[in-house]
XYZ file of N, CA, C and O in Angstrom:
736
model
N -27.193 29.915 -26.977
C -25.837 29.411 -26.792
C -25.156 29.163 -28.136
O -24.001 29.545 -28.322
N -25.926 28.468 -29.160
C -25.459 28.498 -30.522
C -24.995 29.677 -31.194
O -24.126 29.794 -32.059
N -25.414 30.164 -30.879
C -25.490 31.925 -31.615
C -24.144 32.216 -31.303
O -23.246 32.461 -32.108
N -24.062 32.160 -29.851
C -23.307 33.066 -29.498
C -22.042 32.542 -29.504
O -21.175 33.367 -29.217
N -21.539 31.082 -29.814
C -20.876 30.436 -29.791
C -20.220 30.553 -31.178
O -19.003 30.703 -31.282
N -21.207 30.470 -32.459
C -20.657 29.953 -33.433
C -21.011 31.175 -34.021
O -20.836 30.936 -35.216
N -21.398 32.334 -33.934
C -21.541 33.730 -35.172
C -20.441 33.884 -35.762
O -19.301 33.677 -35.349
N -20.857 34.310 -36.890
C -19.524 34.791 -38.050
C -18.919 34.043 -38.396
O -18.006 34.332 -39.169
N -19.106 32.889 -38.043
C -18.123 31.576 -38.843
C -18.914 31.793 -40.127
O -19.952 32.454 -40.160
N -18.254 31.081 -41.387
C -19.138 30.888 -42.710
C -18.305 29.395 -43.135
O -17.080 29.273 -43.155
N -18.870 28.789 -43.320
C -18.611 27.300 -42.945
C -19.260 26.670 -44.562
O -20.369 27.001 -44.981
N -18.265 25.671 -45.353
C -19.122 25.583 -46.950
C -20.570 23.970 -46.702
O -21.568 23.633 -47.340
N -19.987 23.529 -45.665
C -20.768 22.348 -45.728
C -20.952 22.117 -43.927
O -20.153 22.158 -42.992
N -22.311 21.883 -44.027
C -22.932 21.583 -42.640
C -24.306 20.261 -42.080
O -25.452 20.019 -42.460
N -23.879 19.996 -41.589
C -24.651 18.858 -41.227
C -25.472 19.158 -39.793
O -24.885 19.216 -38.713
N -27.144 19.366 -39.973
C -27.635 19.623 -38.751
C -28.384 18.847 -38.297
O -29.585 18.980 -38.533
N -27.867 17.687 -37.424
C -28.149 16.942 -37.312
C -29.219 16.376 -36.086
O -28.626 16.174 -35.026
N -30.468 16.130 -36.057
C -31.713 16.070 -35.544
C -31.977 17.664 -35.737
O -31.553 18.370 -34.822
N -32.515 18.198 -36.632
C -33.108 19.618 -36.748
C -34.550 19.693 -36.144
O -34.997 20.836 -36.050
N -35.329 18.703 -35.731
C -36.663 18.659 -34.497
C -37.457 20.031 -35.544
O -37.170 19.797 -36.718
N -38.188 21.117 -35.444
C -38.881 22.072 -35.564
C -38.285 22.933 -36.875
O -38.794 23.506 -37.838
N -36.750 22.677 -36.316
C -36.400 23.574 -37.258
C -35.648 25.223 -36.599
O -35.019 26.025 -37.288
N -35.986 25.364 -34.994
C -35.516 26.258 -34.797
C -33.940 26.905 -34.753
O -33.800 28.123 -34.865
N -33.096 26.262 -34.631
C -32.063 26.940 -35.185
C -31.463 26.986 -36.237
O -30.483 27.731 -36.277
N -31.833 26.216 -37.447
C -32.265 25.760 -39.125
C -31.543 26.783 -39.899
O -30.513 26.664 -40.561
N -32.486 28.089 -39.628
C -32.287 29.699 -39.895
C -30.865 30.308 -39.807
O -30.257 30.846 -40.733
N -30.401 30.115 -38.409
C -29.181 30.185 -38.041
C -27.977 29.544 -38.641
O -27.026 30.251 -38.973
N -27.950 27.972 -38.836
C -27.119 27.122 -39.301
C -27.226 27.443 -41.131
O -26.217 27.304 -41.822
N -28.285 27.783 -41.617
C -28.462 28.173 -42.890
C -27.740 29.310 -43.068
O -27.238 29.461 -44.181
N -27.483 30.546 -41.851
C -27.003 32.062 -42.299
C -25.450 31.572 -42.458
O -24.885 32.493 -43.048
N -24.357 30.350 -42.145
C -23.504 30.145 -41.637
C -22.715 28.973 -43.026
O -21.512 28.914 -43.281
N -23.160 28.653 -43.299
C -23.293 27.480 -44.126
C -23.664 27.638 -45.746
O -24.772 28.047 -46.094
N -22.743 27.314 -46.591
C -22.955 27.446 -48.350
C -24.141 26.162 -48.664
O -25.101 26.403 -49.397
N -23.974 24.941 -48.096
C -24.694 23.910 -47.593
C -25.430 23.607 -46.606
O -24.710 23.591 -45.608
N -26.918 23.254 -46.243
C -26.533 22.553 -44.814
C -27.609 21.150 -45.130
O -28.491 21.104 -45.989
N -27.378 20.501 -44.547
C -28.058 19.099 -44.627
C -28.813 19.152 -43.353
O -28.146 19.684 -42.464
N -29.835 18.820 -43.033
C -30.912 19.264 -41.961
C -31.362 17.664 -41.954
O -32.025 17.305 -42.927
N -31.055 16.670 -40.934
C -31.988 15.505 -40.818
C -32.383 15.304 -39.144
O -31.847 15.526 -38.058
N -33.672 14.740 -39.664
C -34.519 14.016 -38.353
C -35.141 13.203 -38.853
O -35.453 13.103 -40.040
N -35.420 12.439 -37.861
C -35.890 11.085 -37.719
C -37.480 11.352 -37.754
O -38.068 10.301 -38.009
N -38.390 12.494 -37.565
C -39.181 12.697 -37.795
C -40.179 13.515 -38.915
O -40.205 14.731 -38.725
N -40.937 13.054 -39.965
C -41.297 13.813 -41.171
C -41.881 14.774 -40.334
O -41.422 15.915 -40.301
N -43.134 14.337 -39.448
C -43.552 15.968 -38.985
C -42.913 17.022 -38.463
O -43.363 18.166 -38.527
N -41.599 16.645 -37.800
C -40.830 17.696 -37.638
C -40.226 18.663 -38.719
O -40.200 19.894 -38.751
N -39.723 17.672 -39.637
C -39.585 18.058 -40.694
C -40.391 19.126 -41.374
O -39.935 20.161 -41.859
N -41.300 18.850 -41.355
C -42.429 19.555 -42.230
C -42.566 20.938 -41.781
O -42.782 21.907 -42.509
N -42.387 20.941 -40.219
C -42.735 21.873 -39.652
C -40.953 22.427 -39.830
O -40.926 23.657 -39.893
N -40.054 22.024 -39.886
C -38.682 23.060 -40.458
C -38.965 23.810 -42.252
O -38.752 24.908 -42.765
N -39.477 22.641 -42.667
C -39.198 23.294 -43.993
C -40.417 24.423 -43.869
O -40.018 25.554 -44.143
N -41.399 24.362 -43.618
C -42.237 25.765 -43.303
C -41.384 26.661 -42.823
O -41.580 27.837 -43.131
N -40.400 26.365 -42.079
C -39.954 28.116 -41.530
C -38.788 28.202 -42.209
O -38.128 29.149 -41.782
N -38.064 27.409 -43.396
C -36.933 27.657 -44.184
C -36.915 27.037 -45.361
O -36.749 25.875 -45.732
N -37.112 28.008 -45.843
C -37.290 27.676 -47.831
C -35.836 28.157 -48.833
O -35.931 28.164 -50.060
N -34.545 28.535 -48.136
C -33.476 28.591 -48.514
C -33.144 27.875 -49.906
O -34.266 27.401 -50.084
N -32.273 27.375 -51.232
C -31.741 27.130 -51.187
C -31.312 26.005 -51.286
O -31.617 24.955 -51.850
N -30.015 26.660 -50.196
C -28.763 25.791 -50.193
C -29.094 24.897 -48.564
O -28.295 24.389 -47.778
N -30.515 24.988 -48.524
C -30.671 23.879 -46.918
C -32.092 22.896 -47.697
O -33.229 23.107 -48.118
N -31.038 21.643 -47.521
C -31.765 20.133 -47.649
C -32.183 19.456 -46.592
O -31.477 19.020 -45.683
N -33.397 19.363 -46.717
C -33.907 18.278 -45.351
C -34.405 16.741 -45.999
O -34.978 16.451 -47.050
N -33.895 15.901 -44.832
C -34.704 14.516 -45.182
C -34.184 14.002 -43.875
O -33.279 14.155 -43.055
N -35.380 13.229 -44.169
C -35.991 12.028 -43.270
C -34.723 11.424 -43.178
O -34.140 11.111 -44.216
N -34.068 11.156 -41.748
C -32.845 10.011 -41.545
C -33.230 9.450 -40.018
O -33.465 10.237 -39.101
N -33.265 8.114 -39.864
C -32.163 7.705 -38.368
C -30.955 8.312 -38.237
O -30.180 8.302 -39.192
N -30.621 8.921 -37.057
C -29.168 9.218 -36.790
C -28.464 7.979 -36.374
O -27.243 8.043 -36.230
N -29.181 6.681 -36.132
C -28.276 5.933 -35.718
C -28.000 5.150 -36.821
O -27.225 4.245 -36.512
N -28.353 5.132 -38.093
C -27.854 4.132 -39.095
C -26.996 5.269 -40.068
O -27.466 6.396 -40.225
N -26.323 5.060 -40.396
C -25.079 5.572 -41.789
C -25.399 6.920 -42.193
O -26.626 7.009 -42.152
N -24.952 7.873 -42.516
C -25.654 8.900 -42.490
C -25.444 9.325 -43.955
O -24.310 9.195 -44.417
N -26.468 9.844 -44.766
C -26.029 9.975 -46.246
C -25.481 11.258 -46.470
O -26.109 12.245 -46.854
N -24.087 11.180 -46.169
C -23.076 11.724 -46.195
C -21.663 11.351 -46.845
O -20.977 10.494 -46.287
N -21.351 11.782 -47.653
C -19.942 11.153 -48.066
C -18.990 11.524 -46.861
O -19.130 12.478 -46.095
N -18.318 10.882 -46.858
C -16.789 10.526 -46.135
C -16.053 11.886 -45.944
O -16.230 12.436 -47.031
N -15.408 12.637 -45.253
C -14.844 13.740 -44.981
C -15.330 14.555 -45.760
O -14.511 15.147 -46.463
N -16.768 14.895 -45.938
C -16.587 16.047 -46.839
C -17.551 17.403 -46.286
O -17.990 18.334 -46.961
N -17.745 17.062 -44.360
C -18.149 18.138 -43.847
C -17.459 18.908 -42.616
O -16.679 18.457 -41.777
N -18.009 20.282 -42.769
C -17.280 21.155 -41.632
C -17.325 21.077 -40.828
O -16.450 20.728 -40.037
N -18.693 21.456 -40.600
C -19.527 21.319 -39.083
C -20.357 20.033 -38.676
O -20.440 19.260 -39.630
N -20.806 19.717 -37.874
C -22.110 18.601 -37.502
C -22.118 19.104 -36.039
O -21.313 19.142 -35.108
N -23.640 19.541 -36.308
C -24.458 20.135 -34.827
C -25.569 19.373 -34.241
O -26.513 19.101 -34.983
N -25.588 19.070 -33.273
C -26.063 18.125 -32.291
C -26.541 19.266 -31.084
O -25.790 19.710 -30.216
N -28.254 19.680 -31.304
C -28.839 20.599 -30.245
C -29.780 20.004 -29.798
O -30.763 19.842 -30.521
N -29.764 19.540 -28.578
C -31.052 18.629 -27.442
C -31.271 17.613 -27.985
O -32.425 17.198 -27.875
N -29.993 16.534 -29.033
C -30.452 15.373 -29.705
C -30.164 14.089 -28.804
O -30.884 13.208 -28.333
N -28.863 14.350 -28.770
C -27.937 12.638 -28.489
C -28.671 12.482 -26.876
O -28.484 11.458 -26.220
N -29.472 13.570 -26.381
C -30.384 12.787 -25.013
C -31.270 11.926 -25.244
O -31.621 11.203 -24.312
N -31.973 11.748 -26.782
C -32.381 10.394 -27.292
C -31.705 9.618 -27.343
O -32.283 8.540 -27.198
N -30.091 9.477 -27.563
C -29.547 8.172 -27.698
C -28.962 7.074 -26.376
O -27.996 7.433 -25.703
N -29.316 6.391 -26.240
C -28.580 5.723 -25.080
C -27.191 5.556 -25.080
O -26.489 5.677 -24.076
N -26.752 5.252 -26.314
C -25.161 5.138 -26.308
C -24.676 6.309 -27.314
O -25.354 6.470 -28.329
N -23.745 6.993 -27.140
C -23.006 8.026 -27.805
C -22.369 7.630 -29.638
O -22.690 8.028 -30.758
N -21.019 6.346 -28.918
C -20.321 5.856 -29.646
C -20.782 6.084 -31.172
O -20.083 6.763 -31.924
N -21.830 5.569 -31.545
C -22.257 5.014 -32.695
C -22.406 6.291 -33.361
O -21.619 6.649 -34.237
N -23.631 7.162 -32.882
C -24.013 8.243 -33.646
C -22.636 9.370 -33.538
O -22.469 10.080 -34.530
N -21.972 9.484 -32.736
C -20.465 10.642 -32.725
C -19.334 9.499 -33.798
O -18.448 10.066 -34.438
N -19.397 8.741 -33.852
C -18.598 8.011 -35.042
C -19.411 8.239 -36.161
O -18.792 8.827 -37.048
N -20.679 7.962 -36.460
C -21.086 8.579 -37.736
C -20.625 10.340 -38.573
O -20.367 10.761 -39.700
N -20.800 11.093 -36.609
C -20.456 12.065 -37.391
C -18.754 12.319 -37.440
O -18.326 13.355 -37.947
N -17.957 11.438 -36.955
C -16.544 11.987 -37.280
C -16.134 11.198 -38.656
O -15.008 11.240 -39.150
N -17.534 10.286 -39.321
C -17.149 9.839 -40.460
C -17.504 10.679 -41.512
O -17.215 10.359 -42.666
N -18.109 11.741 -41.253
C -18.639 12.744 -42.189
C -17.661 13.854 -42.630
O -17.451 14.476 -43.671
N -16.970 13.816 -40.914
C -16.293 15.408 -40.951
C -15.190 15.730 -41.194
O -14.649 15.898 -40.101
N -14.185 16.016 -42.328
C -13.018 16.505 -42.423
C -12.240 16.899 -41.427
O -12.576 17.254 -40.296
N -10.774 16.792 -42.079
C -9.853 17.148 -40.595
C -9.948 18.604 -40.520
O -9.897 19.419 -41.441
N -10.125 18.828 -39.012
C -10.491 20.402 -39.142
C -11.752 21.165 -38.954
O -12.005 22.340 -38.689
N -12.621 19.849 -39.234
C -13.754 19.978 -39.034
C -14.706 20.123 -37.550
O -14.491 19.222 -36.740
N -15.582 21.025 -37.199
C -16.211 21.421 -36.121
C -17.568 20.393 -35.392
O -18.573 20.188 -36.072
N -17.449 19.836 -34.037
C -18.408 18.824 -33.778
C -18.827 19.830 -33.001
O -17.998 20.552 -32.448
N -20.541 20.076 -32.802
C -21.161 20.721 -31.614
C -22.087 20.191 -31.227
O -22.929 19.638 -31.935
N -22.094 20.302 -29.463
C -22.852 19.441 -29.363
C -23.377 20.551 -27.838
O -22.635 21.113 -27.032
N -25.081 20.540 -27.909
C -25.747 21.185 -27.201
C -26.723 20.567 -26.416
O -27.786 20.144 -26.871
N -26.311 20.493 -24.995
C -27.797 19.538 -24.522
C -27.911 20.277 -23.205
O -27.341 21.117 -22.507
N -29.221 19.299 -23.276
C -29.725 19.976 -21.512
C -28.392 19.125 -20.699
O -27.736 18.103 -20.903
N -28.451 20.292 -19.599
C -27.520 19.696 -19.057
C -28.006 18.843 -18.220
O -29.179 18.943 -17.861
N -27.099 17.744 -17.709
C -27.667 16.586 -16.813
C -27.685 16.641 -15.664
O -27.997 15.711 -14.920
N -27.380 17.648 -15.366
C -28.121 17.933 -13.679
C -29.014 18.505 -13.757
O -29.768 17.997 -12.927
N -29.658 19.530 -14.367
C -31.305 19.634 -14.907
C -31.902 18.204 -15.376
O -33.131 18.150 -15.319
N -31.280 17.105 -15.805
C -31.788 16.405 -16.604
C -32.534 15.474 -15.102
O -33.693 15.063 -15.045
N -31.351 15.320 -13.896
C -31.479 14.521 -13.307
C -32.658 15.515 -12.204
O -33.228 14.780 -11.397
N -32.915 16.489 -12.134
C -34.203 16.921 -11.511
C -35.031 16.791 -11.905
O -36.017 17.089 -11.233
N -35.182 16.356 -13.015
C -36.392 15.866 -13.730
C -37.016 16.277 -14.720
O -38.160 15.877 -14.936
N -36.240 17.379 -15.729
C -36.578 18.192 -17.112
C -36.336 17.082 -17.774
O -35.611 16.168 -17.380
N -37.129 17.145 -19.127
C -37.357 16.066 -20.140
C -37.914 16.484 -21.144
O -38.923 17.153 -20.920
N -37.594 16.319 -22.326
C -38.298 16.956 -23.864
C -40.006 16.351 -23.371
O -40.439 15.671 -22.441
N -40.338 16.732 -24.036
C -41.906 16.144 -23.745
C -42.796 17.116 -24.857
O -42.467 18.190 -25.362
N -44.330 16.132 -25.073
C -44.836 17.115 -26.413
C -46.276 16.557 -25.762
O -46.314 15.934 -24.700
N -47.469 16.884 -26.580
C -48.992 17.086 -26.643
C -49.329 16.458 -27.224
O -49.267 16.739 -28.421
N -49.976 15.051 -26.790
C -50.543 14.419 -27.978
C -51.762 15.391 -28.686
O -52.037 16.566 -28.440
N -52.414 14.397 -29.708
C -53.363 15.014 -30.139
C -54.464 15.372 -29.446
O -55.149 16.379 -29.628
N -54.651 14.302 -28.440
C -55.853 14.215 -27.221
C -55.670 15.374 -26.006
O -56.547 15.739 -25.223
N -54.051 15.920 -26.090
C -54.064 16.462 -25.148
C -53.150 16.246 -23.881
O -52.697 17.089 -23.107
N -52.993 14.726 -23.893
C -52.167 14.286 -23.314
C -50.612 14.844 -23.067
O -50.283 15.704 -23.884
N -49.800 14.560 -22.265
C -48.207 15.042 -22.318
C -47.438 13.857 -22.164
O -47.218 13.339 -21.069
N -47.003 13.398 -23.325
C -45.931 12.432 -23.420
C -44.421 13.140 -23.088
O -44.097 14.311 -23.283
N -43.646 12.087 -22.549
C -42.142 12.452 -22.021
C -41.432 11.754 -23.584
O -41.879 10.735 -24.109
N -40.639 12.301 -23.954
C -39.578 11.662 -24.796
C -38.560 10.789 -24.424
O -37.679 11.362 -23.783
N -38.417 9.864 -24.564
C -36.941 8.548 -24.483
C -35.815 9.422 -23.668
O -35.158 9.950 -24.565
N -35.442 9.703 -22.798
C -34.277 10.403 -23.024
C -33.003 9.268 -22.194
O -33.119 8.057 -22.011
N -31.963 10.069 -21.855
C -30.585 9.191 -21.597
C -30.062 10.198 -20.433
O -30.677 11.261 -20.514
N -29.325 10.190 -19.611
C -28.334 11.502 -18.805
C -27.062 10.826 -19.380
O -26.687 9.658 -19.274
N -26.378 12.114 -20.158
C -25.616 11.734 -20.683
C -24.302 12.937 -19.592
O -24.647 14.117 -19.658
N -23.670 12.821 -19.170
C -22.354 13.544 -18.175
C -21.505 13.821 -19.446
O -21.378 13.145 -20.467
N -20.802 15.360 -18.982
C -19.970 15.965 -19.988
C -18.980 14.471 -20.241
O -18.978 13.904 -21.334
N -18.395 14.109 -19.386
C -17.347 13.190 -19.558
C -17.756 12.030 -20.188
O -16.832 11.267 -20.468
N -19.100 11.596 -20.557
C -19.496 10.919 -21.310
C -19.301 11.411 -22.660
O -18.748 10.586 -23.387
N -19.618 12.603 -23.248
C -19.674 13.500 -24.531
C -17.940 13.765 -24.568
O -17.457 13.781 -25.701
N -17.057 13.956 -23.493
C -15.531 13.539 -23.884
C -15.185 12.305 -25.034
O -14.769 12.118 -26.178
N -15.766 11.528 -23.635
C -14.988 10.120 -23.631
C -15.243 9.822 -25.264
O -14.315 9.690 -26.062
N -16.843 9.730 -25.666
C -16.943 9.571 -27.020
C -16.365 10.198 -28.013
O -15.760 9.535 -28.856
N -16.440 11.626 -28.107
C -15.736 12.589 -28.967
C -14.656 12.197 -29.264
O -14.345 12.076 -30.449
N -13.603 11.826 -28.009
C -12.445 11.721 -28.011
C -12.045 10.181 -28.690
O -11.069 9.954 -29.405
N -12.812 9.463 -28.367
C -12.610 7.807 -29.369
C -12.766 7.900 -30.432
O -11.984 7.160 -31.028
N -13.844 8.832 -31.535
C -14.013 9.310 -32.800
C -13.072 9.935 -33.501
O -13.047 10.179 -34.707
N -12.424 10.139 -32.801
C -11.304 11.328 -33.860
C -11.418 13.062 -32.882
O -10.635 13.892 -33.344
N -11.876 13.332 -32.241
C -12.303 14.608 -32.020
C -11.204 15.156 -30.609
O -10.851 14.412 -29.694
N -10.872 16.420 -30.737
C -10.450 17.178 -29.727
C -11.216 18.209 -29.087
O -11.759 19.110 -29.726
N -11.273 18.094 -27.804
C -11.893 19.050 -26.901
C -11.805 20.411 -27.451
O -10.959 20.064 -28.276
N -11.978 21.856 -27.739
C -11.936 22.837 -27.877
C -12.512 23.884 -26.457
O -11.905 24.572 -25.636
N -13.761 23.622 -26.654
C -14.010 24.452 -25.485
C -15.480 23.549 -25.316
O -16.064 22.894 -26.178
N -15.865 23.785 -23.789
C -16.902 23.400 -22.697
C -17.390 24.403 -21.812
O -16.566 24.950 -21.079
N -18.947 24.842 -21.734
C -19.371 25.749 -21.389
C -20.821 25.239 -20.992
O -21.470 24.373 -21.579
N -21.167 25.927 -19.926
C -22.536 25.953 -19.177
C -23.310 27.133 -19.501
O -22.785 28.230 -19.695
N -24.704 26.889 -19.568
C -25.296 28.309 -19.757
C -26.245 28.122 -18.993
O -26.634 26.955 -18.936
N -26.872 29.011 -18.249
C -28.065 29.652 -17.756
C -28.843 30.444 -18.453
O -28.421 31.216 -19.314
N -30.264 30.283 -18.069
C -30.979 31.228 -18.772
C -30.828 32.370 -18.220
O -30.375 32.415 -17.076
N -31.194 33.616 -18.955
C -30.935 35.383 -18.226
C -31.585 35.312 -17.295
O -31.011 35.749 -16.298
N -33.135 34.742 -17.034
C -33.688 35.067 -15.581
C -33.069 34.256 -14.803
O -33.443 34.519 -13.660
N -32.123 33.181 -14.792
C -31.753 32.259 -13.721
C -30.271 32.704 -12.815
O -29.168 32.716 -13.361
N -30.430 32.961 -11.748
C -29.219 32.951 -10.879
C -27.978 31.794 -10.885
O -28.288 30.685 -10.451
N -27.122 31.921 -11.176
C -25.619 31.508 -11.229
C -25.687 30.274 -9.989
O -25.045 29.226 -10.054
N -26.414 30.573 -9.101
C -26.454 29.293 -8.107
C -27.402 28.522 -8.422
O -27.476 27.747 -7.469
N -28.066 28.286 -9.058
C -29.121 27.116 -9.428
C -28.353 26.342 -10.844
O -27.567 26.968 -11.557
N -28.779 24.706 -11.130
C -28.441 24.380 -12.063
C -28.193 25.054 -13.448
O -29.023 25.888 -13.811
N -27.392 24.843 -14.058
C -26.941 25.581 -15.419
C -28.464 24.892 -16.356
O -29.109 23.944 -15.907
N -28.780 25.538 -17.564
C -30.075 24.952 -18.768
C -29.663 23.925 -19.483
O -30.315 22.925 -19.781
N -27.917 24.337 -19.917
C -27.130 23.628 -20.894
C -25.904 23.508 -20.931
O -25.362 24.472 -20.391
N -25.269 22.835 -21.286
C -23.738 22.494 -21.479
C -23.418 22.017 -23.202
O -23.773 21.088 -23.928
N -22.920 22.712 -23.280
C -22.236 22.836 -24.571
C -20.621 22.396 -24.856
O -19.802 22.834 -24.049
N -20.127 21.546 -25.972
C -19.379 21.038 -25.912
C -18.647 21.542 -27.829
O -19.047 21.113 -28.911
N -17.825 22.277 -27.622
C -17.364 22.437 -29.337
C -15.616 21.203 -28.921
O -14.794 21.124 -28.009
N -15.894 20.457 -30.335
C -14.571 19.989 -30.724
C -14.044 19.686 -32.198
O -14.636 19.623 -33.276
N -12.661 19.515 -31.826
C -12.738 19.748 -33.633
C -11.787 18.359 -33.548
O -11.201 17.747 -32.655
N -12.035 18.181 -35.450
C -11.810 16.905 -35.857
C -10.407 16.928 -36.264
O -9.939 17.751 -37.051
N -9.504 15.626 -35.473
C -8.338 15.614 -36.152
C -8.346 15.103 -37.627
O -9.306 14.770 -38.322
N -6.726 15.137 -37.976
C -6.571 13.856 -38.902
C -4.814 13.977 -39.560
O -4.380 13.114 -40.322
């Protein structure tokens, strides 16, 4: 959905914000003169910078919910893929990033969608033992990802559902995707 959403943009400064593994890292790096790559997790981390040795892409260790070390309008983009379903409240972390982002600037935001969420899909990982832990998550409703956007500074652009290729058009959508851009 990223891909196909955002190709061919070339964007000078980017903020990717919870980068988890690292998998779309690559992508946001082909797009970007900059990109700032944070998560809240070093092992995730570790495991991004293994698959991207770029450059012009910086990773570090951040909370998304405290201040983000970012100066004040001085980014394009800030991408948000399967993150803010960790957060319980929106407000805080979508105000961090409309404090980052120049007027003009691009907010994306990619999640499972919440009617998958509410059948019962959930990030989840392997402990070491083997085990399957569920991750924290939140159901967050498009009109929730409005309502916030829209208190930050941000305008709707476009809203889109995706399915995966093997999935039929009548079963829940995978994701909902939300692009908006920053006034000022």
């Amino acid at each position: 959905a990223v891909r196909r959403a955002l190709a061919g943009r070339r964007i000078a400064r980017a903020v990717e914000a919870g980068c988890g593994t690292g998998k779309n890292t690559p992508f946001y790096a082909s797009l970007a003169e900059h990109l700032l790559s944070l998560d809240f997790s070093e092992a995730m981390l570790a495991r991004a910078r293994a698959s991207v040795r770029d450059a012009h892409v910086e990773f570090r260790q951040h909370d998304l919910a405290e201040p983000w070390p970012v100066a004040p309008g001085s980014v394009d983009l800030v991408a948000f893929d399967l993150v803010l379903e960790h957060f319980d409240g929106l407000d805080g972390v979508l105000g961090e990033a409309a404090r980052a982002c120049r007027p003009g600037a691009t907010l994306w935001i990619s999640e499972l969608h919440p009617m998958k969420q509410m059948q019962g899909s959930q990030a989840r990982f392997a402990t070491p033992d083997g085990r399957e832990e569920l991750v924290a998550a939140y159901v967050h409703h498009a009109s929730d990802f409005v309502r916030a956007a829209t208190a930050a500074g941000f305008a709707l652009r476009t809203l889109d559902e995706w399915w995966h290729e093997s999935e039929a058009r009548d079963v829940v959508p995978r994701l909902l995707t939300l692009e908006f851009l920053r006034g000022g």
